[in-house]
CSV table of C-alpha atoms and ligand atoms in Angstrom, one decimal:
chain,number,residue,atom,x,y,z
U,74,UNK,CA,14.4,66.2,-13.6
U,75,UNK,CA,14.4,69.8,-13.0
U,76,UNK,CA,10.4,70.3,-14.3
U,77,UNK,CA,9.3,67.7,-11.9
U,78,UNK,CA,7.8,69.0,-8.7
U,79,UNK,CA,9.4,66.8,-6.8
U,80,UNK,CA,6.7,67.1,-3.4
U,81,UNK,CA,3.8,67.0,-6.0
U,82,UNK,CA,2.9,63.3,-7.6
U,83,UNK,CA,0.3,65.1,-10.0
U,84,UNK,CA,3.0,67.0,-11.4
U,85,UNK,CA,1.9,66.1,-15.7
U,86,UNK,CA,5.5,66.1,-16.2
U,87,UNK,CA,6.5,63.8,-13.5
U,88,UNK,CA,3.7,61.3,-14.5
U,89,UNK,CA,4.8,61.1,-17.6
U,90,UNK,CA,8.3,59.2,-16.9
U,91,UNK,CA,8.1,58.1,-12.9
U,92,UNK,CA,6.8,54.6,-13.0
U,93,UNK,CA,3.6,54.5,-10.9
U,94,UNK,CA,1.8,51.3,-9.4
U,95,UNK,CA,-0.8,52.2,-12.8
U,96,UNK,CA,1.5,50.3,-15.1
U,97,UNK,CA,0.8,46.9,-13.6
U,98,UNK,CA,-2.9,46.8,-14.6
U,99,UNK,CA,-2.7,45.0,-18.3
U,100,UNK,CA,-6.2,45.6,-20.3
U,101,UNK,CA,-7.4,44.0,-23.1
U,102,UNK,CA,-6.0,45.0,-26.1
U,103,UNK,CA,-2.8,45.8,-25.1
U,104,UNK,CA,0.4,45.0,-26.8
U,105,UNK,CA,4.2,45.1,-25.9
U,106,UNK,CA,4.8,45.8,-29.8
U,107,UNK,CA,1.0,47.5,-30.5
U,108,UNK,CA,1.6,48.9,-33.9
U,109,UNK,CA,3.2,45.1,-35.0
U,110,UNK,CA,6.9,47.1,-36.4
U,111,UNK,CA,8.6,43.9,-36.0
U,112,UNK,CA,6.4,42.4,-38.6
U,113,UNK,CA,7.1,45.0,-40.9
U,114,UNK,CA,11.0,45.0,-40.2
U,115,UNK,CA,12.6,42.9,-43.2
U,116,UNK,CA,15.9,43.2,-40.8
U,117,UNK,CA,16.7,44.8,-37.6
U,118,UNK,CA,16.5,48.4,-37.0
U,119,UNK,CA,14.3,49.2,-40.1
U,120,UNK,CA,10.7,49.4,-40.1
U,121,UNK,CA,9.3,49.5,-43.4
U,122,UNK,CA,5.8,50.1,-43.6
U,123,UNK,CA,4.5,52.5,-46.1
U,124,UNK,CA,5.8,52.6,-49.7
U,125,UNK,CA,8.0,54.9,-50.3
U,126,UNK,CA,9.6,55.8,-47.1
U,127,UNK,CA,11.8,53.8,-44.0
U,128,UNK,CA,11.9,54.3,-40.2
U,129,UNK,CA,15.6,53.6,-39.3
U,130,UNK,CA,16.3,52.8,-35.4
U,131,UNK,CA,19.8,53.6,-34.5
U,132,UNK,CA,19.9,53.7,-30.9
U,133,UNK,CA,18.0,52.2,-28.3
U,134,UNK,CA,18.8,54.7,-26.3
U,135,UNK,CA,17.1,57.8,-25.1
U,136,UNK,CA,17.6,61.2,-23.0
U,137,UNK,CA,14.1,60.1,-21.2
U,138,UNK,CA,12.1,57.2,-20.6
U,139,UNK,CA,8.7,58.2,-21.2
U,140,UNK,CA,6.1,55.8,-19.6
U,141,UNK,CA,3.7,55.4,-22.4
U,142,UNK,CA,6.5,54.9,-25.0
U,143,UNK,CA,5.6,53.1,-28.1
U,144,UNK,CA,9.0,51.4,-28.2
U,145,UNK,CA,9.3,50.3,-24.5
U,146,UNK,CA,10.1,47.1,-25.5
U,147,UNK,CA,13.3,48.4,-27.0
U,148,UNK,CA,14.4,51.7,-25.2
U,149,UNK,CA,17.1,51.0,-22.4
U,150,UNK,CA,20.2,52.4,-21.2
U,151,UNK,CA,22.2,50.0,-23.0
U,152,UNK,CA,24.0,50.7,-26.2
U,153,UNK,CA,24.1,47.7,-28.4
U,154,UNK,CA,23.1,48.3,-31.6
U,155,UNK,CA,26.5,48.0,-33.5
U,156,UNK,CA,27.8,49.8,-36.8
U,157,UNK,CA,27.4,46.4,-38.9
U,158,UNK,CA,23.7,47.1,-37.8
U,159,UNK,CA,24.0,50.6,-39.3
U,160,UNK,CA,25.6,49.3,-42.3
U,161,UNK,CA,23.0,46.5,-43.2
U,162,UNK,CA,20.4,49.5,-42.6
U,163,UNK,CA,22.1,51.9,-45.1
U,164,UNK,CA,22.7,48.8,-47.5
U,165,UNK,CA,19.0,48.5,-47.7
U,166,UNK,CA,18.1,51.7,-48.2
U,167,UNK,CA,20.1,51.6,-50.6
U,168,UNK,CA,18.6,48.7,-52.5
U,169,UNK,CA,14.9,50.3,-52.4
U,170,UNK,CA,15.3,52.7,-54.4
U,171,UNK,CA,11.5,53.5,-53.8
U,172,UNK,CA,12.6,55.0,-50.3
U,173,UNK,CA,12.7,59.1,-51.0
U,174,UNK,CA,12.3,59.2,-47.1
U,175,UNK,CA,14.3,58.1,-43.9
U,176,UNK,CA,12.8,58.6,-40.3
U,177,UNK,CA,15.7,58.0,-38.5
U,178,UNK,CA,14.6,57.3,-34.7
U,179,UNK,CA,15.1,54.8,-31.9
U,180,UNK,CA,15.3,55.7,-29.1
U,181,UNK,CA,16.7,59.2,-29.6
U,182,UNK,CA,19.6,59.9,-32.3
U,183,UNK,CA,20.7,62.8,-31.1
U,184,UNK,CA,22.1,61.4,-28.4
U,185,UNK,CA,24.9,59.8,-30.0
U,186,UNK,CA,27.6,61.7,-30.4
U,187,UNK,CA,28.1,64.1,-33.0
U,188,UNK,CA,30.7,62.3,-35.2
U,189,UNK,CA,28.7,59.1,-35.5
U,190,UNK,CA,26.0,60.7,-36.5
U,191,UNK,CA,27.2,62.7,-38.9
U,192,UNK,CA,28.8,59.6,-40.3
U,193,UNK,CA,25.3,58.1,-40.7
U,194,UNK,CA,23.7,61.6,-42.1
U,195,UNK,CA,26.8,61.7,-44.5
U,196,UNK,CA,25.8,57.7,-45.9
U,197,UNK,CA,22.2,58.3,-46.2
U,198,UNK,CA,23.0,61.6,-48.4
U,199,UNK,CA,25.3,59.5,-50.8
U,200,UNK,CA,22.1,57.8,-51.6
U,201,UNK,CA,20.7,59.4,-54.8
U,202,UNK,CA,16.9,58.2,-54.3
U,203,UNK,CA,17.3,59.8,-50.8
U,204,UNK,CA,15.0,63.0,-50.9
U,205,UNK,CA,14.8,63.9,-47.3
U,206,UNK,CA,15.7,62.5,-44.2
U,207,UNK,CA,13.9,63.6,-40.7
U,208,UNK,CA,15.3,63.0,-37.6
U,209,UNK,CA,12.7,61.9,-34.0
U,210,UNK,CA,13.6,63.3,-30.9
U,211,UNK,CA,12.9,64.9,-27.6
U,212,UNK,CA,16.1,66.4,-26.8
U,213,UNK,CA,15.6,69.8,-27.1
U,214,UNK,CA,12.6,69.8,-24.9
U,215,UNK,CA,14.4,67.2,-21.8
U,216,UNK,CA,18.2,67.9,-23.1
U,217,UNK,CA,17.9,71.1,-25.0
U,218,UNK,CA,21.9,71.7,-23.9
U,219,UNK,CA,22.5,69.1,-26.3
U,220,UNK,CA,21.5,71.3,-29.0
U,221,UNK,CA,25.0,73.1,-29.2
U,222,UNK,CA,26.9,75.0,-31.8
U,223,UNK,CA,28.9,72.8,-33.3
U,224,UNK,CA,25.8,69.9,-33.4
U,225,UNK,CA,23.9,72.4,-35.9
U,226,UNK,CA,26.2,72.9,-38.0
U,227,UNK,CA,27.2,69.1,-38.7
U,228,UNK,CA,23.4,68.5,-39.1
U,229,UNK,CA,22.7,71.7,-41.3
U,230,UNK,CA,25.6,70.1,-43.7
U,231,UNK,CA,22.7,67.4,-44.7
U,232,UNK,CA,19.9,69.5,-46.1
U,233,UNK,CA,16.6,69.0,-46.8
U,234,UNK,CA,16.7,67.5,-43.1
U,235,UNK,CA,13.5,67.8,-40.7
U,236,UNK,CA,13.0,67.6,-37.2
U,237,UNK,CA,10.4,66.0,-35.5
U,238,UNK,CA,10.4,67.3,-31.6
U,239,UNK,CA,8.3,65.7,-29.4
U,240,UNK,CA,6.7,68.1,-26.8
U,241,UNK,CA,4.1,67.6,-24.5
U,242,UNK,CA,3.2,69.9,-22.2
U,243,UNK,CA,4.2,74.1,-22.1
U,244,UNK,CA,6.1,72.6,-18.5
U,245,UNK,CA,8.5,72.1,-20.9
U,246,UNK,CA,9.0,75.2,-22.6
U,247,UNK,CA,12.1,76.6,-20.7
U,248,UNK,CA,14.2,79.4,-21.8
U,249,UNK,CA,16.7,76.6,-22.9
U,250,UNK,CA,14.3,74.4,-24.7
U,251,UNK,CA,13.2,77.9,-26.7
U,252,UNK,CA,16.6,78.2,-27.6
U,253,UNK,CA,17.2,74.9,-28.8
U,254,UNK,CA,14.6,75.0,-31.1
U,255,UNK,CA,15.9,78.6,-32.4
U,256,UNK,CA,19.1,77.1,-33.0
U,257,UNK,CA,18.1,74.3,-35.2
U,258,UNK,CA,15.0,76.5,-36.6
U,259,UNK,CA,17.9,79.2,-37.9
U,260,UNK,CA,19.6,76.4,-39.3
U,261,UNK,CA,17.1,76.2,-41.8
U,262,UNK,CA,16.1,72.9,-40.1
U,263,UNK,CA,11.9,72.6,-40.5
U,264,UNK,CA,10.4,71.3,-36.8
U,265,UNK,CA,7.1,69.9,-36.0
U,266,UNK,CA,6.2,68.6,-33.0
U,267,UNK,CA,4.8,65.0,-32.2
U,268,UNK,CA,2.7,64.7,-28.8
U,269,UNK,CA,1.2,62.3,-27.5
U,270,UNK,CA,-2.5,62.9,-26.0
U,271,UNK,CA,-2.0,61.9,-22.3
U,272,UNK,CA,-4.7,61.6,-19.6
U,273,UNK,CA,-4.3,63.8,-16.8
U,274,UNK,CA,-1.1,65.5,-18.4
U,275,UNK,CA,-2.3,67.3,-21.4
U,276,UNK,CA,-5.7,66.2,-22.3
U,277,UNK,CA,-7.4,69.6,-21.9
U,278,UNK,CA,-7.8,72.7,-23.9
U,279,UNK,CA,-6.4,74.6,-21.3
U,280,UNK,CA,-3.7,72.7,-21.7
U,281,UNK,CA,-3.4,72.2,-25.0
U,282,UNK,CA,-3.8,76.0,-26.5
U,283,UNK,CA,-0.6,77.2,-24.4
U,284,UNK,CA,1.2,73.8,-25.6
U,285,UNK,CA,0.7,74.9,-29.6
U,286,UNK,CA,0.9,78.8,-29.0
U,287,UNK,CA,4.3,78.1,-27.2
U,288,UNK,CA,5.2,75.9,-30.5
U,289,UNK,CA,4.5,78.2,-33.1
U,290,UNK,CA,5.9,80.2,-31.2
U,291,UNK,CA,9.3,78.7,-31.1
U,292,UNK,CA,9.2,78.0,-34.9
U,293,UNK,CA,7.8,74.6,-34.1
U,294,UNK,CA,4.4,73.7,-36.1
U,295,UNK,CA,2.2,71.0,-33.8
U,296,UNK,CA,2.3,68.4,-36.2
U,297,UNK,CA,0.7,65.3,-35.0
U,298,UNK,CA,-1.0,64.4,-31.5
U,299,UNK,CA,-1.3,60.7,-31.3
U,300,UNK,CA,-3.8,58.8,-29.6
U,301,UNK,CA,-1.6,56.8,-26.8
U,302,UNK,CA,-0.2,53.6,-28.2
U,303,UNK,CA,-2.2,50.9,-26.1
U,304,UNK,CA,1.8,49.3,-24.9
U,305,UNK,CA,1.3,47.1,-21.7
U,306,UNK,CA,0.2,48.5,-18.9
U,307,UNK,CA,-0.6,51.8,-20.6
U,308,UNK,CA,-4.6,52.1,-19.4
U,309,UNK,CA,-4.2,55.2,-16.8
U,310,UNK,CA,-2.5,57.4,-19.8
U,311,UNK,CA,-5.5,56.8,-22.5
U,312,UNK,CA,-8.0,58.9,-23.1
U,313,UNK,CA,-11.1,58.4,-25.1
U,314,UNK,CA,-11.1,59.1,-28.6
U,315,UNK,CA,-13.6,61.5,-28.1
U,316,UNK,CA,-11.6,63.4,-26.2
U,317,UNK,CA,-9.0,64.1,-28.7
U,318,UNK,CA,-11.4,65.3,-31.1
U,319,UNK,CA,-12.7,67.3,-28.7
U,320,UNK,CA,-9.5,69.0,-28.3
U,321,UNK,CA,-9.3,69.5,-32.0
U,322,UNK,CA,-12.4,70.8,-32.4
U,323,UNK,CA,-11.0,73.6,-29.5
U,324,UNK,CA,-8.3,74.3,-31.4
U,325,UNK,CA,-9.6,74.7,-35.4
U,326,UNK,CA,-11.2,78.0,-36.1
U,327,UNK,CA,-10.3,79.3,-32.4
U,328,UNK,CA,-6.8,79.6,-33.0
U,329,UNK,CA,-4.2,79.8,-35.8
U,330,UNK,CA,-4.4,77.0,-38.6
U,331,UNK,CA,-1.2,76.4,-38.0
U,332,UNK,CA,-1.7,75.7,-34.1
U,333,UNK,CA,-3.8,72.5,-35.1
U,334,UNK,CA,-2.8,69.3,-34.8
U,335,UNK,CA,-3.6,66.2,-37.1
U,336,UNK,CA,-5.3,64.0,-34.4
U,337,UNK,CA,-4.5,60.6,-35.3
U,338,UNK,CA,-4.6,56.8,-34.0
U,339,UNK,CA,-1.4,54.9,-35.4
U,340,UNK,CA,-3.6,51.8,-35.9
U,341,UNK,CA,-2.7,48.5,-33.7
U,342,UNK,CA,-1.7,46.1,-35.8
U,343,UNK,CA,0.1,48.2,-38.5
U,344,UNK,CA,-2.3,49.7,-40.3
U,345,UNK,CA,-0.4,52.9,-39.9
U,346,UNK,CA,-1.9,56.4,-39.1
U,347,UNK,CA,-5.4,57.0,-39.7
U,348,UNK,CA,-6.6,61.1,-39.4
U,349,UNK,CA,-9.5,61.7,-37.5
U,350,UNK,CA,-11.6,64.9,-37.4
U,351,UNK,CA,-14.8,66.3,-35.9
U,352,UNK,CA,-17.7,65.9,-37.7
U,353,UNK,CA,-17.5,69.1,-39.6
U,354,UNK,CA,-19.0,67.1,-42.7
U,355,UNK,CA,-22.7,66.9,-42.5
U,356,UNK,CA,-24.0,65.2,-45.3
U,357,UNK,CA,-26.1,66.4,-49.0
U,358,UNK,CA,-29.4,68.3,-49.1
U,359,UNK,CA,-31.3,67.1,-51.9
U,360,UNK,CA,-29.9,69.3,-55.0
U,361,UNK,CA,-26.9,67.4,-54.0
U,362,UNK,CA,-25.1,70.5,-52.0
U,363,UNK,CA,-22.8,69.5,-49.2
U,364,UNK,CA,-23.6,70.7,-45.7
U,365,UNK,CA,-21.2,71.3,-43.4
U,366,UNK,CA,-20.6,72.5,-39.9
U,367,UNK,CA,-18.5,75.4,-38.4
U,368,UNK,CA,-16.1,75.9,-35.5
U,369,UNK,CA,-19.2,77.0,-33.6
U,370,UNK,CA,-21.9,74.6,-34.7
U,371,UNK,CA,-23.2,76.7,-37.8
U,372,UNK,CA,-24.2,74.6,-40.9
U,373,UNK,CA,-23.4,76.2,-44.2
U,374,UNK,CA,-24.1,74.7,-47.5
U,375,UNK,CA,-22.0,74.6,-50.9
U,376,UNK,CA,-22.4,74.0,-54.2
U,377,UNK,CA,-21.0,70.4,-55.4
U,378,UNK,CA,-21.2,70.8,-58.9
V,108,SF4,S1,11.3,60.3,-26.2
V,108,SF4,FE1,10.3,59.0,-27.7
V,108,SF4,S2,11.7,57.2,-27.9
V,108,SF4,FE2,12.3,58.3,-26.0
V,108,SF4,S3,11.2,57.3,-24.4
V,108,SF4,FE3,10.0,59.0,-25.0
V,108,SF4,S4,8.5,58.2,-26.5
V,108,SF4,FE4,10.2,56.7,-26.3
């Protein structure tokens, strides 16, 4: 609450979690559950979609209510989702042993306290098949107090462990925020950061470049920006597609490799994320080389033996 410009209504930050008249225009094609989860949820609070990895939901609740959220239809300030629900979750996973991955999500986990979810860290990591298990949450950028001490060091205990820190505009990069991310970064913790593309809040280069130079920065690598879920009432916060690959085509070759983005659309429907580039690939001359186009519209051609 303390990034919103209270006297200012444009404020990005503010749009993105004060409800605004906007939300009550429904367009075609929009969904309460868009990507179809609960038809890939063999039971509740699991989400298994691709192969070999889960998305585990053990909260519904979150330390912000982002407007555009994918899971509206499930994040509340209520806590219901019971430890039998954990267990049947863990049980499963255990089962599959195809699942080298767990997404644990929600909602936001790390706003449960500490013991429980180290309890739930400690049970996934008695599950051989278990590779890695990444965690999805916003808390260091709304809540970065959160990230104290003592949380670290419970989370460090349950290595190879990724963060996935959703940030979405450089608004957010307070001194606190920076040093949340150092925290968990020292910890040996790898962080990426999931944003969503947002009309009128971040859909800008000008935007954008400070957004990933503050990331890399602060040890976070931009990992995905999605095209916005289309949820219910969700029109006034899409962009064009085109517009996210323009932003992508501002960002690769003008900046760090590691400042880009994978643009994607998580397709509705659960067909799950699909990359989408510029149109850097230009097609074969006729010996059969591939011509291709560079960050500032020069083609060059190579040799496809
Ligand atoms: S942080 Fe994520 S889960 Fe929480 S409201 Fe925002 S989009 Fe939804």
């Amino acid at each position: 609450m303390s990034l919103i410009a209270s006297d200012n209504s444009d404020s990005p930050l503010r749009k993105t979690v004060i409800p605004r008249i906007d939300e009550r225009r429904i367009s075609e094609g929009e969904e309460i559950d868009p990507l179809s989860e609960e038809s890939d949820s063999p039971i509740p609070g699991i989400i298994h979609r691709y192969p070999d990895r889960v998305l585990f939901l053990v909260t519904e609740f979150c330390s912000v209510f982002c407007r555009y959220c994918t899971r509206s239809r499930m994040v509340t300030e209520k806590k219901t989702i019971s430890k039998r629900q954990w267990e049947n979750g863990i049980e499963y996973i255990r089962n599959h042993p195809e699942i080298r991955d767990v997404l644990i999500s929600g909602g936001d986990p790390l706003t449960l306290p500490t013991e429980k979810l180290d309890w739930l860290l400690s049970k996934l990591r008695e599950i051989k098949h278990v590779e890695i298990i990444r965690i999805g949450t916003k808390v260091p950028a709304v809540l970065p107090q959160r990230i104290t001490n003592g949380l670290v060091a419970k989370l460090k205990k349950h290595h190879p462990l990724w963060i996935s820190v959703h940030f979405t505009h450089p608004d957010e990069f307070t001194a606190e925020a920076a040093e949340a991310c150092r925290r968990l970064a020292n910890a040996g913790i790898p962080l990426g950061s999931q944003t969503v593309l947002l009309k009128e809040v971040n859909d800008s280069a000008e935007v954008m470049k400070p957004l990933v130079h503050f990331l890399l920065k602060n040890r976070v690598k931009p990992y995905y920006l999605y095209q916005c879920d289309p949820i219910v009432g969700s029109s006034h916060f899409r962009t064009k597609v085109a517009k996210g690959i323009e932003i992508i085509e501002s960002l690769r070759g003008h900046t760090s490799g590691y400042a880009v983005f994978n643009y994607v659309i998580d397709a509705p429907g659960g067909g799950g994320k699909i990359p989408l580039l510029p149109d850097y690939f230009k097609g074969k001359d006729d010996k059969g080389n591939v011509i291709l186009r560079n960050y500032e519209g020069n083609l060059f051609s190579y040799p496809d033996i």
